[in-house]
Coordinates of C-alpha atoms in Angstrom, one line a residue:
M236 CA 0.1 -0.2 -0.1
S237 CA 1.2 3.5 -0.9
L238 CA 2.2 5.6 2.1
Y239 CA -0.5 8.3 1.1
H240 CA -3.8 5.9 0.9
P241 CA -7.9 5.9 1.6
V242 CA -8.9 5.2 5.2
K243 CA -11.7 4.0 6.6
I244 CA -13.1 5.1 10.3
G245 CA -16.3 3.0 10.6
N246 CA -18.8 4.4 7.9
I247 CA -16.7 7.2 6.7
E248 CA -14.6 6.7 3.7
L249 CA -11.7 9.4 3.7
K250 CA -9.3 10.2 0.6
G251 CA -6.8 10.1 2.2
N252 CA -4.6 9.5 5.7
L253 CA -3.5 13.3 6.8
F254 CA -5.4 14.5 9.8
L255 CA -5.4 17.7 11.7
A256 CA -5.3 16.9 15.6
P257 CA -7.8 18.5 18.4
V258 CA -5.8 21.2 19.3
A259 CA -7.3 23.5 22.4
G260 CA -7.3 27.3 21.5
Y261 CA -6.2 26.7 17.7
S262 CA -8.4 24.1 16.0
D263 CA -11.7 26.2 15.4
R264 CA -13.5 26.2 12.3
A265 CA -11.7 29.4 10.6
F266 CA -8.0 27.2 11.3
R267 CA -9.9 23.8 10.2
Y268 CA -10.8 25.6 7.0
V269 CA -7.7 26.7 5.9
C270 CA -6.5 23.1 6.7
V271 CA -9.0 21.3 4.8
K272 CA -8.4 23.8 1.7
N273 CA -4.6 22.8 1.8
G274 CA -5.2 18.9 1.6
A275 CA -6.2 18.0 5.4
C276 CA -8.1 14.9 4.9
F277 CA -10.0 15.0 8.2
T278 CA -10.0 17.3 11.4
Y279 CA -11.0 17.2 14.9
T280 CA -12.6 20.1 17.0
E281 CA -11.0 21.5 19.8
M282 CA -12.1 19.7 23.1
V283 CA -15.3 20.3 24.2
S284 CA -16.3 20.3 27.8
A285 CA -19.0 17.1 28.2
E286 CA -20.0 19.0 31.5
A287 CA -20.4 22.1 29.6
L288 CA -22.3 20.8 26.8
T289 CA -24.9 19.4 29.1
R290 CA -25.7 22.7 31.0
N291 CA -26.1 24.5 27.4
N292 CA -22.9 26.4 27.7
V293 CA -23.5 28.4 24.1
K294 CA -19.8 29.1 23.7
T295 CA -19.5 25.5 24.0
E296 CA -21.8 24.8 21.6
E297 CA -20.1 27.1 18.8
L298 CA -16.8 25.3 19.2
M299 CA -18.6 22.1 17.7
A300 CA -19.9 24.0 14.5
R301 CA -18.6 22.3 10.9
A302 CA -16.5 24.4 8.7
E303 CA -18.2 24.7 5.4
N304 CA -15.6 22.9 3.4
E305 CA -15.5 19.9 6.0
K306 CA -17.3 17.0 4.3
A307 CA -16.3 15.1 7.4
Y308 CA -14.8 16.0 10.5
S309 CA -14.8 14.9 14.5
V310 CA -16.2 16.5 17.5
Q311 CA -14.0 15.9 20.1
I312 CA -15.1 15.6 24.1
F313 CA -13.8 14.8 27.4
G314 CA -14.9 14.3 30.8
P315 CA -14.8 11.5 33.1
E316 CA -18.2 10.6 34.2
P317 CA -20.0 8.0 31.9
E318 CA -23.5 9.1 32.0
V319 CA -22.7 12.8 31.6
M320 CA -20.6 11.9 28.5
A321 CA -23.4 9.9 27.2
K322 CA -25.7 12.7 27.2
A323 CA -23.1 14.9 25.6
A324 CA -22.5 12.6 22.4
Q325 CA -26.3 12.9 22.2
I326 CA -26.3 17.0 22.3
V327 CA -23.2 16.8 19.9
L328 CA -25.4 14.4 17.5
D329 CA -28.4 16.7 17.7
K330 CA -26.7 19.5 17.4
T331 CA -23.8 18.9 14.7
H332 CA -24.5 15.8 12.7
C333 CA -20.7 15.1 12.7
E334 CA -19.7 11.9 11.1
C335 CA -17.4 11.2 14.3
I336 CA -17.3 11.7 18.2
D337 CA -13.6 11.6 19.7
I338 CA -13.1 11.2 23.2
N339 CA -9.9 12.9 24.8
C340 CA -8.2 10.4 26.8
G341 CA -4.6 12.3 26.6
C342 CA -4.9 15.5 27.4
P343 CA -2.1 16.1 30.4
V344 CA -3.3 19.6 31.7
P345 CA -3.7 19.5 35.3
K346 CA -7.3 21.1 35.5
I347 CA -8.3 18.2 33.0
I348 CA -6.6 15.4 34.7
K349 CA -7.6 16.3 38.2
T350 CA -11.6 15.9 37.2
G351 CA -10.6 12.0 36.2
A352 CA -10.6 12.9 32.4
G353 CA -8.2 13.4 29.7
S354 CA -5.1 11.3 30.0
A355 CA -6.3 10.3 33.5
L356 CA -8.4 7.7 31.8
T357 CA -5.2 6.3 29.6
R358 CA -4.2 5.2 33.5
D359 CA -7.9 3.7 34.3
P360 CA -8.6 1.4 31.6
D361 CA -11.8 0.6 33.8
R362 CA -13.4 4.0 33.5
L363 CA -12.0 4.5 30.0
Y364 CA -14.1 1.4 29.2
K365 CA -16.9 2.7 30.8
V366 CA -17.1 5.9 29.4
A367 CA -16.0 5.0 25.7
K368 CA -19.2 2.1 26.0
A369 CA -21.5 4.9 27.0
V370 CA -20.8 7.1 23.9
V371 CA -20.8 4.1 21.6
D372 CA -23.9 3.1 22.8
V373 CA -25.4 6.7 22.3
A374 CA -23.5 7.2 18.9
G375 CA -25.3 4.6 16.7
E376 CA -23.6 4.4 13.6
T377 CA -21.5 7.5 13.7
A378 CA -18.1 6.6 14.7
V379 CA -16.3 6.5 18.1
T380 CA -12.8 7.0 18.4
V381 CA -10.1 7.9 21.2
K382 CA -6.9 9.4 21.9
I383 CA -4.4 7.8 24.3
R384 CA -1.0 8.7 25.8
S385 CA 1.5 5.8 26.5
G386 CA 0.8 6.5 30.1
W387 CA 1.1 8.2 33.3
D388 CA 4.5 8.3 33.9
T389 CA 7.4 5.8 33.0
P390 CA 6.8 3.3 35.5
H391 CA 3.0 3.5 34.5
I392 CA 2.9 2.6 30.9
T393 CA -0.6 1.5 30.2
W394 CA -1.7 2.3 26.6
K395 CA -2.1 -1.6 26.2
E396 CA -4.7 -1.7 29.1
A397 CA -6.2 1.7 27.6
A398 CA -6.3 0.3 23.7
D399 CA -7.9 -3.0 24.9
A400 CA -10.5 -1.3 26.8
A401 CA -11.2 1.1 23.8
L402 CA -11.4 -2.1 21.5
Q403 CA -13.6 -4.1 24.0
A404 CA -16.0 -0.6 24.1
G405 CA -16.4 -0.9 20.4
V406 CA -14.4 2.1 19.1
K407 CA -13.7 2.6 15.4
A408 CA -10.1 4.0 15.5
I409 CA -7.2 4.7 18.4
T410 CA -4.9 7.5 17.9
M411 CA -2.1 7.9 20.1
H412 CA 0.7 10.6 21.1
P413 CA 3.3 8.6 22.3
R414 CA 4.3 10.4 25.2
T415 CA 3.0 9.8 28.9
R416 CA 1.2 12.7 31.0
A417 CA 4.3 13.5 33.1
Q418 CA 6.1 14.5 29.8
G419 CA 3.5 16.7 28.5
Y420 CA 4.8 18.2 25.4
E421 CA 8.4 17.8 26.6
G422 CA 11.0 15.4 25.3
L423 CA 10.7 13.3 22.4
S424 CA 7.6 11.0 21.9
D425 CA 8.2 7.2 21.6
W426 CA 7.5 6.3 18.2
N427 CA 8.3 2.5 19.1
I428 CA 5.7 2.4 21.4
L429 CA 3.1 3.7 18.7
K430 CA 4.7 0.6 16.5
Q431 CA 3.7 -1.8 19.5
L432 CA 0.4 -0.5 19.5
V433 CA -0.2 -1.3 15.7
E434 CA 1.4 -4.4 16.4
F435 CA -1.2 -5.0 19.2
V436 CA -4.4 -3.7 17.4
D437 CA -3.4 -5.8 14.4
G438 CA -5.4 -4.5 11.7
R439 CA -8.6 -4.7 13.9
I440 CA -9.4 -1.1 13.7
P441 CA -7.2 1.7 12.4
V442 CA -4.4 3.5 14.6
F443 CA -3.1 6.9 14.0
G444 CA 0.2 8.9 15.0
S445 CA 0.2 12.1 16.7
G446 CA 3.6 13.5 18.2
D447 CA 6.7 15.3 16.8
L448 CA 5.4 15.8 13.3
F449 CA 6.9 19.2 12.5
T450 CA 7.7 18.2 8.9
P451 CA 6.1 16.6 5.8
E452 CA 9.4 14.0 6.2
K453 CA 8.5 13.4 9.9
A454 CA 4.8 12.4 8.8
R455 CA 6.7 9.7 6.0
E456 CA 8.9 8.2 8.7
M457 CA 6.4 7.6 11.0
I458 CA 4.3 5.9 8.6
E459 CA 7.2 4.1 7.7
T460 CA 8.6 3.0 10.7
T461 CA 5.5 2.4 13.0
G462 CA 3.2 1.4 10.3
V463 CA 0.2 3.3 11.2
D464 CA -2.5 3.8 9.1
G465 CA -2.4 7.6 9.2
V466 CA -0.8 10.8 10.9
M467 CA -2.5 13.8 13.0
F468 CA -0.2 16.8 12.4
A469 CA -1.1 19.1 15.8
R470 CA 1.8 22.2 16.6
G471 CA 3.3 21.2 13.2
A472 CA 0.4 22.3 11.6
M473 CA 0.3 25.8 13.4
G474 CA 0.8 28.9 11.1
N475 CA 1.4 25.8 8.3
P476 CA -1.7 24.1 7.0
F477 CA 0.7 23.8 4.1
I478 CA 2.0 20.8 5.9
F479 CA -0.9 19.2 4.5
R480 CA -0.4 19.5 1.1
D481 CA 3.3 19.4 1.2
A482 CA 3.3 16.1 2.8
T483 CA 0.7 14.7 0.2
S484 CA 3.0 15.7 -2.2
L485 CA 6.1 14.3 -0.6
L486 CA 4.2 11.1 0.0
T487 CA 2.6 10.5 -3.6
E488 CA 5.1 12.3 -5.6
G489 CA 8.4 11.7 -3.5
S490 CA 9.2 15.8 -3.2
Y491 CA 7.3 19.1 -2.5
V492 CA 8.1 23.1 -3.0
P493 CA 7.3 25.0 -0.2
V494 CA 4.9 27.9 -0.3
P495 CA 5.9 31.2 -1.1
A496 CA 5.9 33.9 2.0
E497 CA 3.2 35.7 -0.1
E498 CA 1.2 32.8 0.1
R499 CA 1.6 32.0 3.4
V500 CA 0.7 35.7 4.6
K501 CA -2.0 35.5 2.1
T502 CA -3.8 32.2 3.9
G503 CA -3.0 34.0 7.6
F504 CA -5.4 36.7 6.5
E505 CA -8.0 34.3 5.0
E506 CA -8.0 32.6 8.7
L507 CA -8.3 36.4 10.0
E508 CA -11.1 37.4 8.1
R509 CA -13.2 34.1 8.7
L510 CA -12.6 34.7 12.4
V511 CA -13.8 38.1 12.3
A512 CA -16.9 36.9 10.8
E513 CA -17.3 34.4 13.4
T514 CA -16.2 36.2 16.6
G515 CA -15.9 39.6 16.1
E516 CA -12.7 41.9 14.9
E517 CA -11.6 42.4 18.7
H518 CA -11.3 38.9 19.5
A519 CA -10.1 37.8 16.1
C520 CA -7.0 40.2 15.7
R521 CA -6.1 39.1 19.4
E522 CA -6.2 35.8 19.0
M523 CA -4.6 36.2 15.2
R524 CA -1.5 37.4 16.9
K525 CA -0.1 33.9 18.2
R526 CA -1.2 32.5 14.9
F527 CA 0.3 35.4 12.7
N528 CA 3.8 34.6 15.0
A529 CA 3.2 31.3 13.6
Y530 CA 2.8 32.1 10.0
S531 CA 5.7 34.4 9.9
K532 CA 8.3 31.8 11.1
G533 CA 10.7 31.4 8.1
I534 CA 10.0 34.5 6.5
Q535 CA 12.3 37.1 5.7
G536 CA 12.2 40.1 8.4
G537 CA 10.1 37.7 10.2
A538 CA 11.6 38.9 13.8
A539 CA 10.9 42.6 13.0
L540 CA 7.2 41.4 12.0
R541 CA 6.7 39.6 15.2
A542 CA 7.5 42.7 17.1
E543 CA 4.5 44.5 15.4
I544 CA 2.4 41.3 15.3
V545 CA 2.1 41.5 19.2
H546 CA 0.7 44.8 19.5
A547 CA -2.1 44.5 16.5
S548 CA -5.3 45.0 17.3
T549 CA -7.3 45.5 14.0
I550 CA -7.5 44.0 10.6
A551 CA -5.8 47.4 9.4
D552 CA -2.7 47.1 11.9
Y553 CA -2.3 43.7 10.2
R554 CA -2.3 45.3 6.9
N555 CA 0.1 47.8 7.7
I556 CA 2.4 45.4 9.3
F557 CA 2.4 43.0 6.1
S558 CA 1.7 46.1 3.4
N559 CA 5.3 45.4 2.1
L560 CA 5.0 41.7 1.5
I561 CA 1.6 41.3 -0.1
E562 CA -1.0 43.7 -1.9
L563 CA -4.3 43.6 0.8

């Protein structure tokens, strides 16, 4: 099988195997739109609190909205209680008609894990099973997937028990970020554990990999060395939605041509305009500071641009900052 290939998650048929990960504070509709436009084959929302959903939190509902070019996408939810997760899953289905619900069993952030959610579920396979089974039972024909970590810390590597619990619950795919909760995003992810997960699952459902995917070359290396069915870009896609296009080209043609600075900036403005339409100019411009910082990496004079970007508050500010690079 070629490195770039179709993937099936339950009833979902996807043209390729390059995905955008659920990234808190980043993978909103505007960003997912530009990722899909640049070749992302499947996308995930930011993680959504099951508890907040069941309390009819409007802001939480907004996180789940489909981008207009998403033919298929997944809403990721988190929570430690099976009953609450089941109710939340039903709300997701009623409000979005998404093709997939993903359960976050990997987030290492203290405020998430202290509730028993996120990566706390990776070290508690019994609870993970109950949570996943509750969502699967509600979801019906809609695919349910999980994202896990390798374990809690080095003495407690529990991915196998977590994966087995997820399989028993009836999930349709497993994604692993092969770092422990204790590592957070530090150090290196252990791709050997990812390979072991692929061997353990043994083709029963697809396995996807995440972690340290900052270049198309790394995506190719992960697929070749671990045997995962697909890869999920997270931080590697920030300010670089072109990584999907470049990785597709590398996997299918053997090479790629990096996009020029002008196109990088124009894509940033497309994201800005979409974010303004969704959240208003003030919020969008503040949010886009970190995103334009990321878009400006690798551009000549980028440091000077970033010194101005951190103070931008309006669309006009951004136009002035980038006026020497592109015509707007």
